[in-house]
PDB file of C-alpha atoms in Angstrom:
ATOM      1  CA  MET A   1     167.494-156.664 -38.325  1.00 95.00           C
ATOM      2  CA  ARG A   2     165.366-157.710 -35.386  1.00 98.00           C
ATOM      3  CA  LEU A   3     162.171-157.178 -34.598  1.00 98.00           C
ATOM      4  CA  PHE A   4     159.932-157.677 -31.288  1.00 98.00           C
ATOM      5  CA  ILE A   5     155.895-157.933 -31.673  1.00 98.00           C
ATOM      6  CA  ILE A   6     153.475-157.362 -29.316  1.00 98.00           C
ATOM      7  CA  PRO A   7     149.737-158.466 -30.634  1.00 96.00           C
ATOM      8  CA  SER A   8     146.856-157.223 -28.625  1.00 94.00           C
ATOM      9  CA  TRP A   9     145.235-160.478 -29.503  1.00 91.00           C
ATOM     10  CA  PHE A  10     147.004-163.773 -30.483  1.00 92.00           C
ATOM     11  CA  PRO A  11     145.303-167.612 -31.454  1.00 91.00           C
ATOM     12  CA  THR A  12     144.569-169.572 -28.178  1.00 87.00           C
ATOM     13  CA  LYS A  13     142.375-172.698 -27.478  1.00 84.00           C
ATOM     14  CA  ASP A  14     140.227-170.546 -26.016  1.00 81.00           C
ATOM     15  CA  TYR A  15     140.088-168.050 -29.168  1.00 83.00           C
ATOM     16  CA  PRO A  16     141.668-169.823 -32.040  1.00 85.00           C
ATOM     17  CA  VAL A  17     140.815-166.779 -34.685  1.00 82.00           C
ATOM     18  CA  SER A  18     141.529-163.909 -31.973  1.00 85.00           C
ATOM     19  CA  GLY A  19     144.264-162.239 -33.602  1.00 89.00           C
ATOM     20  CA  ILE A  20     145.120-164.898 -36.205  1.00 89.00           C
ATOM     21  CA  MET A  21     145.802-161.790 -38.764  1.00 90.00           C
ATOM     22  CA  ILE A  22     148.586-160.639 -37.173  1.00 94.00           C
ATOM     23  CA  LYS A  23     149.766-164.529 -36.416  1.00 95.00           C
ATOM     24  CA  GLU A  24     149.071-165.330 -40.364  1.00 92.00           C
ATOM     25  CA  GLN A  25     150.670-161.922 -41.807  1.00 93.00           C
ATOM     26  CA  THR A  26     153.664-162.284 -39.375  1.00 95.00           C
ATOM     27  CA  GLU A  27     154.670-165.496 -40.748  1.00 95.00           C
ATOM     28  CA  ALA A  28     154.084-164.199 -44.428  1.00 92.00           C
ATOM     29  CA  PHE A  29     156.537-161.545 -43.783  1.00 94.00           C
ATOM     30  CA  CYS A  30     159.073-164.031 -42.152  1.00 96.00           C
ATOM     31  CA  ARG A  31     159.090-165.919 -45.169  1.00 93.00           C
ATOM     32  CA  ALA A  32     159.350-163.001 -47.270  1.00 92.00           C
ATOM     33  CA  TYR A  33     162.430-161.667 -45.366  1.00 96.00           C
ATOM     34  CA  PRO A  34     164.369-164.609 -43.598  1.00 97.00           C
ATOM     35  CA  ALA A  35     167.033-162.400 -42.936  1.00 97.00           C
ATOM     36  CA  VAL A  36     164.933-160.512 -40.441  1.00 98.00           C
ATOM     37  CA  LYS A  37     164.599-162.201 -36.777  1.00 98.00           C
ATOM     38  CA  VAL A  38     161.445-161.911 -35.125  1.00 98.00           C
ATOM     39  CA  GLY A  39     160.418-162.547 -31.627  1.00 98.00           C
ATOM     40  CA  MET A  40     156.599-162.468 -30.856  1.00 98.00           C
ATOM     41  CA  SER A  41     155.291-161.425 -27.236  1.00 97.00           C
ATOM     42  CA  VAL A  42     152.266-163.641 -25.782  1.00 95.00           C
ATOM     43  CA  PHE A  43     151.080-162.997 -22.317  1.00 92.00           C
ATOM     44  CA  GLY A  44     148.352-164.743 -21.703  1.00 85.00           C
ATOM     45  CA  ASN A  45     146.251-162.232 -23.664  1.00 77.00           C
ATOM     46  CA  THR A  46     142.899-164.070 -25.128  1.00 76.00           C
ATOM     47  CA  GLU A  47     143.077-167.056 -22.429  1.00 82.00           C
ATOM     48  CA  HIS A  48     140.129-167.810 -19.889  1.00 78.00           C
ATOM     49  CA  LYS A  49     142.616-169.098 -17.480  1.00 81.00           C
ATOM     50  CA  TYR A  50     144.727-165.597 -16.981  1.00 83.00           C
ATOM     51  CA  LEU A  51     141.614-163.240 -16.801  1.00 80.00           C
ATOM     52  CA  LEU A  52     140.156-162.804 -13.275  1.00 79.00           C
ATOM     53  CA  LEU A  53     136.640-161.530 -14.035  1.00 79.00           C
ATOM     54  CA  ALA A  54     134.879-159.654 -11.222  1.00 75.00           C
ATOM     55  CA  LYS A  55     131.708-162.048 -10.754  1.00 76.00           C
ATOM     56  CA  ASP A  56     134.207-164.810 -10.666  1.00 78.00           C
ATOM     57  CA  HIS A  57     135.340-165.205  -7.287  1.00 73.00           C
ATOM     58  CA  VAL A  58     136.012-168.439  -6.369  1.00 74.00           C
ATOM     59  CA  LYS A  59     136.822-169.417  -9.895  1.00 80.00           C
ATOM     60  CA  ASN A  60     139.780-166.479  -9.595  1.00 79.00           C
ATOM     61  CA  ILE A  61     141.050-167.582  -6.411  1.00 82.00           C
ATOM     62  CA  LYS A  62     141.667-171.463  -8.150  1.00 80.00           C
ATOM     63  CA  LYS A  63     143.112-169.547 -11.144  1.00 80.00           C
ATOM     64  CA  VAL A  64     145.558-167.752  -9.508  1.00 81.00           C
ATOM     65  CA  LEU A  65     146.553-170.701  -7.449  1.00 82.00           C
ATOM     66  CA  PHE A  66     146.746-173.260  -9.995  1.00 80.00           C
ATOM     67  CA  ALA A  67     147.680-171.297 -13.303  1.00 80.00           C
ATOM     68  CA  ASP A  68     150.719-172.471 -14.818  1.00 84.00           C
ATOM     69  CA  THR A  69     152.761-169.059 -15.725  1.00 86.00           C
ATOM     70  CA  ARG A  70     156.325-170.820 -16.387  1.00 91.00           C
ATOM     71  CA  PRO A  71     157.507-169.073 -19.708  1.00 93.00           C
ATOM     72  CA  TYR A  72     158.139-171.097 -22.886  1.00 93.00           C
ATOM     73  CA  THR A  73     158.676-170.810 -26.609  1.00 96.00           C
ATOM     74  CA  ASN A  74     157.627-171.899 -29.859  1.00 96.00           C
ATOM     75  CA  LYS A  75     159.676-172.181 -33.072  1.00 97.00           C
ATOM     76  CA  LEU A  76     156.855-171.218 -35.859  1.00 97.00           C
ATOM     77  CA  LEU A  77     159.726-170.431 -38.590  1.00 97.00           C
ATOM     78  CA  PRO A  78     163.393-170.560 -38.366  1.00 97.00           C
ATOM     79  CA  ASN A  79     163.236-166.723 -38.122  1.00 98.00           C
ATOM     80  CA  LEU A  80     160.399-166.635 -36.110  1.00 98.00           C
ATOM     81  CA  THR A  81     159.460-167.793 -32.543  1.00 98.00           C
ATOM     82  CA  THR A  82     157.100-166.769 -29.964  1.00 97.00           C
ATOM     83  CA  TYR A  83     157.751-166.491 -26.629  1.00 97.00           C
ATOM     84  CA  HIS A  84     155.372-167.210 -23.778  1.00 95.00           C
ATOM     85  CA  LYS A  85     155.261-165.432 -20.503  1.00 94.00           C
ATOM     86  CA  PRO A  86     151.646-165.047 -18.545  1.00 91.00           C
ATOM     87  CA  ALA A  87     150.090-162.500 -16.669  1.00 88.00           C
ATOM     88  CA  PHE A  88     146.767-162.352 -15.100  1.00 85.00           C
ATOM     89  CA  SER A  89     144.425-159.363 -16.106  1.00 84.00           C
ATOM     90  CA  TRP A  90     141.213-157.479 -15.013  1.00 80.00           C
ATOM     91  CA  THR A  91     139.445-154.573 -14.843  1.00 80.00           C
ATOM     92  CA  ARG A  92     141.512-151.027 -15.352  1.00 77.00           C
ATOM     93  CA  ARG A  93     139.150-150.460 -12.632  1.00 77.00           C
ATOM     94  CA  PHE A  94     141.305-151.974 -10.402  1.00 78.00           C
ATOM     95  CA  ARG A  95     145.179-151.407  -9.973  1.00 76.00           C
ATOM     96  CA  ASN A  96     144.901-150.234 -13.960  1.00 78.00           C
ATOM     97  CA  GLY A  97     143.968-153.605 -15.106  1.00 81.00           C
ATOM     98  CA  ASN A  98     147.534-155.438 -13.921  1.00 86.00           C
ATOM     99  CA  ILE A  99     149.255-153.633 -16.429  1.00 90.00           C
ATOM    100  CA  LYS A 100     152.400-153.575 -14.575  1.00 92.00           C
ATOM    101  CA  ALA A 101     152.907-157.192 -14.256  1.00 91.00           C
ATOM    102  CA  ILE A 102     151.682-157.540 -17.961  1.00 93.00           C
ATOM    103  CA  VAL A 103     154.486-154.610 -18.926  1.00 95.00           C
ATOM    104  CA  GLU A 104     156.923-157.223 -16.796  1.00 96.00           C
ATOM    105  CA  ALA A 105     156.110-160.104 -18.908  1.00 95.00           C
ATOM    106  CA  ASN A 106     156.748-158.826 -22.259  1.00 97.00           C
ATOM    107  CA  ILE A 107     160.045-157.242 -20.884  1.00 97.00           C
ATOM    108  CA  TYR A 108     160.740-160.929 -19.756  1.00 97.00           C
ATOM    109  CA  ASN A 109     159.796-161.951 -23.237  1.00 97.00           C
ATOM    110  CA  LEU A 110     161.794-159.382 -24.991  1.00 98.00           C
ATOM    111  CA  LYS A 111     164.917-160.018 -23.285  1.00 98.00           C
ATOM    112  CA  ALA A 112     164.694-163.934 -23.961  1.00 98.00           C
ATOM    113  CA  PHE A 113     164.284-162.862 -27.517  1.00 98.00           C
ATOM    114  CA  GLU A 114     167.768-160.473 -27.357  1.00 98.00           C
ATOM    115  CA  ALA A 115     169.287-163.721 -25.497  1.00 98.00           C
ATOM    116  CA  ASP A 116     168.424-165.611 -28.554  1.00 97.00           C
ATOM    117  CA  ALA A 117     168.580-163.213 -31.401  1.00 97.00           C
ATOM    118  CA  GLY A 118     170.778-160.037 -30.191  1.00 97.00           C
ATOM    119  CA  PRO A 119     169.486-156.236 -29.590  1.00 98.00           C
ATOM    120  CA  VAL A 120     165.971-155.491 -30.547  1.00 98.00           C
ATOM    121  CA  ASP A 121     165.909-152.662 -33.156  1.00 98.00           C
ATOM    122  CA  VAL A 122     162.250-152.113 -33.295  1.00 98.00           C
ATOM    123  CA  ILE A 123     159.143-152.631 -31.298  1.00 98.00           C
ATOM    124  CA  HIS A 124     155.794-153.312 -33.635  1.00 98.00           C
ATOM    125  CA  ALA A 125     152.661-153.035 -31.829  1.00 98.00           C
ATOM    126  CA  HIS A 126     149.292-154.260 -33.015  1.00 97.00           C
ATOM    127  CA  VAL A 127     146.376-152.383 -31.736  1.00 96.00           C
ATOM    128  CA  GLY A 128     146.681-149.467 -29.501  1.00 95.00           C
ATOM    129  CA  TYR A 129     145.355-151.313 -26.445  1.00 93.00           C
ATOM    130  CA  PRO A 130     146.748-153.148 -24.879  1.00 94.00           C
ATOM    131  CA  ALA A 131     149.492-153.630 -27.093  1.00 96.00           C
ATOM    132  CA  GLY A 132     150.342-149.852 -27.743  1.00 97.00           C
ATOM    133  CA  ILE A 133     150.403-149.071 -24.040  1.00 96.00           C
ATOM    134  CA  ILE A 134     152.506-151.973 -23.258  1.00 97.00           C
ATOM    135  CA  ALA A 135     155.240-151.249 -26.186  1.00 98.00           C
ATOM    136  CA  MET A 136     155.000-147.444 -25.197  1.00 98.00           C
ATOM    137  CA  GLU A 137     156.317-148.169 -21.381  1.00 97.00           C
ATOM    138  CA  ILE A 138     158.664-150.510 -22.906  1.00 98.00           C
ATOM    139  CA  ALA A 139     160.299-148.122 -25.243  1.00 97.00           C
ATOM    140  CA  ARG A 140     160.411-145.652 -22.261  1.00 97.00           C
ATOM    141  CA  LYS A 141     162.189-147.829 -19.993  1.00 97.00           C
ATOM    142  CA  LEU A 142     164.238-149.462 -22.479  1.00 97.00           C
ATOM    143  CA  LYS A 143     165.222-146.626 -24.934  1.00 97.00           C
ATOM    144  CA  ILE A 144     163.888-148.831 -28.153  1.00 98.00           C
ATOM    145  CA  PRO A 145     161.647-147.537 -30.973  1.00 98.00           C
ATOM    146  CA  TYR A 146     158.665-148.812 -31.545  1.00 98.00           C
ATOM    147  CA  CYS A 147     155.836-148.289 -34.324  1.00 98.00           C
ATOM    148  CA  LEU A 148     152.250-149.146 -33.686  1.00 98.00           C
ATOM    149  CA  THR A 149     149.424-150.658 -36.319  1.00 97.00           C
ATOM    150  CA  GLU A 150     146.176-149.744 -35.185  1.00 96.00           C
ATOM    151  CA  ARG A 151     143.210-152.585 -36.809  1.00 91.00           C
ATOM    152  CA  MET A 152     140.493-151.617 -34.338  1.00 88.00           C
ATOM    153  CA  GLY A 153     137.195-151.122 -36.004  1.00 80.00           C
ATOM    154  CA  PRO A 154     135.398-149.216 -35.185  1.00 83.00           C
ATOM    155  CA  PHE A 155     137.841-146.346 -34.013  1.00 90.00           C
ATOM    156  CA  PRO A 156     137.855-145.665 -31.284  1.00 92.00           C
ATOM    157  CA  SER A 157     136.340-148.959 -29.504  1.00 89.00           C
ATOM    158  CA  ILE A 158     133.339-148.241 -27.076  1.00 87.00           C
ATOM    159  CA  TYR A 159     136.248-149.103 -24.406  1.00 87.00           C
ATOM    160  CA  THR A 160     138.931-146.563 -25.258  1.00 91.00           C
ATOM    161  CA  ARG A 161     136.510-143.519 -25.880  1.00 92.00           C
ATOM    162  CA  ASP A 162     134.403-141.088 -23.886  1.00 92.00           C
ATOM    163  CA  LYS A 163     130.636-139.927 -24.515  1.00 91.00           C
ATOM    164  CA  ASN A 164     131.769-137.440 -27.202  1.00 92.00           C
ATOM    165  CA  ASN A 165     133.230-140.354 -29.373  1.00 90.00           C
ATOM    166  CA  GLN A 166     136.901-139.043 -28.194  1.00 94.00           C
ATOM    167  CA  LEU A 167     139.730-141.016 -27.386  1.00 94.00           C
ATOM    168  CA  LEU A 168     140.517-141.027 -23.796  1.00 94.00           C
ATOM    169  CA  ALA A 169     143.743-139.530 -23.003  1.00 94.00           C
ATOM    170  CA  TYR A 170     145.370-142.498 -21.327  1.00 94.00           C
ATOM    171  CA  TYR A 171     144.283-144.591 -24.830  1.00 95.00           C
ATOM    172  CA  LYS A 172     146.067-141.867 -26.854  1.00 96.00           C
ATOM    173  CA  GLN A 173     149.345-141.631 -25.404  1.00 96.00           C
ATOM    174  CA  PRO A 174     150.822-144.468 -27.529  1.00 97.00           C
ATOM    175  CA  TYR A 175     149.918-142.922 -30.667  1.00 97.00           C
ATOM    176  CA  GLN A 176     151.839-139.682 -29.536  1.00 97.00           C
ATOM    177  CA  GLU A 177     154.826-141.232 -28.678  1.00 97.00           C
ATOM    178  CA  SER A 178     155.417-143.892 -31.457  1.00 97.00           C
ATOM    179  CA  ALA A 179     157.787-143.495 -34.098  1.00 97.00           C
ATOM    180  CA  LEU A 180     155.328-144.301 -36.433  1.00 97.00           C
ATOM    181  CA  ASN A 181     151.448-145.133 -36.431  1.00 98.00           C
ATOM    182  CA  ILE A 182     150.304-147.527 -39.295  1.00 97.00           C
ATOM    183  CA  ALA A 183     146.746-147.655 -40.510  1.00 96.00           C
ATOM    184  CA  VAL A 184     145.569-150.121 -42.470  1.00 94.00           C
ATOM    185  CA  SER A 185     142.837-148.404 -44.512  1.00 94.00           C
ATOM    186  CA  PRO A 186     142.060-144.999 -45.839  1.00 95.00           C
ATOM    187  CA  PHE A 187     138.963-145.045 -43.930  1.00 93.00           C
ATOM    188  CA  GLN A 188     141.329-146.081 -40.912  1.00 95.00           C
ATOM    189  CA  VAL A 189     143.588-143.228 -41.586  1.00 96.00           C
ATOM    190  CA  GLN A 190     140.618-140.765 -41.731  1.00 95.00           C
ATOM    191  CA  ALA A 191     139.263-142.369 -38.211  1.00 95.00           C
ATOM    192  CA  MET A 192     142.983-141.619 -36.965  1.00 96.00           C
ATOM    193  CA  ARG A 193     142.961-138.139 -38.085  1.00 96.00           C
ATOM    194  CA  ARG A 194     139.533-137.202 -36.663  1.00 95.00           C
ATOM    195  CA  GLN A 195     141.208-138.134 -33.179  1.00 96.00           C
ATOM    196  CA  GLY A 196     143.953-135.955 -33.605  1.00 95.00           C
ATOM    197  CA  ILE A 197     146.200-138.662 -34.204  1.00 96.00           C
ATOM    198  CA  ASN A 198     149.515-137.509 -36.500  1.00 89.00           C
ATOM    199  CA  ASN A 199     152.677-139.371 -38.219  1.00 93.00           C
ATOM    200  CA  ILE A 200     150.134-142.000 -39.812  1.00 97.00           C
ATOM    201  CA  THR A 201     151.290-144.316 -43.588  1.00 97.00           C
ATOM    202  CA  MET A 202     148.751-146.723 -44.674  1.00 96.00           C
ATOM    203  CA  ILE A 203     150.216-150.110 -45.141  1.00 95.00           C
ATOM    204  CA  PRO A 204     146.777-152.408 -46.112  1.00 92.00           C
ATOM    205  CA  ASN A 205     146.457-155.844 -44.567  1.00 89.00           C
ATOM    206  CA  PHE A 206     148.131-158.437 -47.135  1.00 84.00           C
ATOM    207  CA  LEU A 207     147.339-162.350 -48.041  1.00 79.00           C
ATOM    208  CA  ASP A 208     149.039-165.209 -49.037  1.00 78.00           C
ATOM    209  CA  GLU A 209     148.985-164.652 -53.289  1.00 81.00           C
ATOM    210  CA  HIS A 210     150.132-168.656 -53.404  1.00 79.00           C
ATOM    211  CA  LYS A 211     146.743-169.654 -51.534  1.00 79.00           C
ATOM    212  CA  PHE A 212     144.688-167.007 -52.600  1.00 81.00           C
ATOM    213  CA  ARG A 213     144.558-166.311 -56.525  1.00 82.00           C
ATOM    214  CA  PRO A 214     141.642-165.613 -59.217  1.00 81.00           C
ATOM    215  CA  ALA A 215     139.950-168.391 -60.526  1.00 78.00           C
ATOM    216  CA  GLU A 216     139.841-169.440 -64.271  1.00 79.00           C
ATOM    217  CA  HIS A 217     137.015-167.426 -65.808  1.00 75.00           C
ATOM    218  CA  SER A 218     133.959-169.963 -66.403  1.00 70.00           C
ATOM    219  CA  LYS A 219     130.434-169.938 -67.705  1.00 70.00           C
ATOM    220  CA  ARG A 220     127.680-169.500 -64.995  1.00 66.00           C
ATOM    221  CA  GLN A 221     125.483-172.829 -64.925  1.00 69.00           C
ATOM    222  CA  ASN A 222     122.514-170.681 -64.467  1.00 72.00           C
ATOM    223  CA  HIS A 223     121.710-167.264 -64.234  1.00 78.00           C
ATOM    224  CA  LEU A 224     121.980-166.341 -59.929  1.00 85.00           C
ATOM    225  CA  PHE A 225     124.514-163.778 -59.098  1.00 88.00           C
ATOM    226  CA  THR A 226     126.445-165.217 -55.982  1.00 89.00           C
ATOM    227  CA  PHE A 227     128.062-162.929 -53.534  1.00 92.00           C
ATOM    228  CA  PHE A 228     130.045-164.452 -50.898  1.00 93.00           C
ATOM    229  CA  SER A 229     131.433-163.073 -47.584  1.00 94.00           C
ATOM    230  CA  LEU A 230     133.746-164.970 -45.153  1.00 91.00           C
ATOM    231  CA  SER A 231     134.530-162.983 -41.657  1.00 88.00           C
ATOM    232  CA  PHE A 232     134.412-163.370 -38.039  1.00 86.00           C
ATOM    233  CA  ILE A 233     130.483-163.317 -37.225  1.00 90.00           C
ATOM    234  CA  SER A 234     130.082-160.412 -35.094  1.00 88.00           C
ATOM    235  CA  PRO A 235     128.175-156.490 -35.267  1.00 88.00           C
ATOM    236  CA  GLN A 236     131.998-155.114 -35.287  1.00 82.00           C
ATOM    237  CA  LYS A 237     132.414-156.752 -38.784  1.00 86.00           C
ATOM    238  CA  GLY A 238     128.923-155.550 -39.972  1.00 90.00           C
ATOM    239  CA  THR A 239     127.527-159.194 -40.408  1.00 93.00           C
ATOM    240  CA  ASP A 240     123.876-157.965 -39.295  1.00 93.00           C
ATOM    241  CA  GLN A 241     124.200-154.968 -41.530  1.00 94.00           C
ATOM    242  CA  LEU A 242     125.191-157.409 -44.277  1.00 95.00           C
ATOM    243  CA  VAL A 243     121.588-159.346 -43.647  1.00 95.00           C
ATOM    244  CA  TYR A 244     119.564-156.326 -43.420  1.00 95.00           C
ATOM    245  CA  ALA A 245     120.944-155.238 -47.071  1.00 95.00           C
ATOM    246  CA  ILE A 246     120.245-158.483 -48.167  1.00 94.00           C
ATOM    247  CA  LYS A 247     116.680-157.918 -47.621  1.00 93.00           C
ATOM    248  CA  GLU A 248     116.719-154.761 -49.364  1.00 94.00           C
ATOM    249  CA  VAL A 249     118.258-156.008 -52.355  1.00 93.00           C
ATOM    250  CA  THR A 250     116.071-159.047 -52.713  1.00 91.00           C
ATOM    251  CA  LYS A 251     113.096-156.786 -52.616  1.00 92.00           C
ATOM    252  CA  THR A 252     113.850-155.864 -56.336  1.00 92.00           C
ATOM    253  CA  GLN A 253     116.370-158.437 -57.654  1.00 89.00           C
ATOM    254  CA  GLN A 254     115.546-161.957 -57.540  1.00 85.00           C
ATOM    255  CA  GLN A 255     118.170-163.567 -59.265  1.00 89.00           C
ATOM    256  CA  VAL A 256     120.945-163.073 -57.024  1.00 92.00           C
ATOM    257  CA  ARG A 257     122.059-165.346 -53.941  1.00 91.00           C
ATOM    258  CA  PHE A 258     124.063-164.709 -50.875  1.00 93.00           C
ATOM    259  CA  ARG A 259     126.310-167.134 -49.059  1.00 94.00           C
ATOM    260  CA  ILE A 260     127.883-165.972 -45.817  1.00 94.00           C
ATOM    261  CA  GLY A 261     130.545-168.023 -44.144  1.00 93.00           C
ATOM    262  CA  GLY A 262     132.591-167.609 -40.899  1.00 90.00           C
ATOM    263  CA  ASP A 263     131.842-168.207 -37.144  1.00 87.00           C
ATOM    264  CA  GLY A 264     131.752-166.907 -33.996  1.00 83.00           C
ATOM    265  CA  SER A 265     129.407-166.163 -30.696  1.00 83.00           C
ATOM    266  CA  HIS A 266     126.443-164.095 -32.799  1.00 90.00           C
ATOM    267  CA  LEU A 267     126.372-167.100 -35.358  1.00 92.00           C
ATOM    268  CA  PRO A 268     123.040-168.156 -33.770  1.00 93.00           C
ATOM    269  CA  ALA A 269     121.525-164.762 -33.260  1.00 93.00           C
ATOM    270  CA  PHE A 270     122.224-163.577 -36.728  1.00 93.00           C
ATOM    271  CA  LYS A 271     120.935-167.131 -37.913  1.00 93.00           C
ATOM    272  CA  THR A 272     117.812-166.082 -36.319  1.00 94.00           C
ATOM    273  CA  LEU A 273     117.652-162.666 -38.004  1.00 93.00           C
TER     274      LEU A 273
END
């Protein structure tokens, strides 16, 4: 079997943890199923040098003139290779965010993977936008089925919904045309169904049990009960809500302590909070 993966995010120098769960879970899948050949498409997502912002006219000119858009590959495992063909992106308000060129870059990556591994059996998109849109367009052109894993929280995001919190028609299309929609939790299933999305199955996120496993039971050296949270530090992960919850708990419970791990642009503000 040959599987072509399109991630909406992928770890880069600019954002080393962006999409890390997609990359690491794909690596775990490939170790578990060595007979499956997997190609992962990287198209400049989460890289500053390919993002053209409306306010940065001078910087944008430099980016277009000097950016390296040559394709290359990176073999992560014997059966997993990333295919890189960068494309510029910008706001959807102008020429649809350059989605046509982005789709073409992903088709280039798919063809490069097929040249190495053979015909693609299925495309797996991670998150409806932009990966779902890309997979849908490729499926229409090349007649290859695709599935879509939605892992966005909250769903739908503020960028893909209207004033009534309903998914805009443009962003809803990939779910309607996919062979299967995958949710990562029961809560995600409910959120998707409220948007009129059907054909959903739940596949929870998984982790490496060789690395993460229950510790041996040991007696605590004191009477403190410790809570530990580890995540990307952001409002989307609810870090600020956790801080407020800690305040309420410690009003009545003194024999507890909280440890919060992680990083992100909101870290200084939440430390102040």
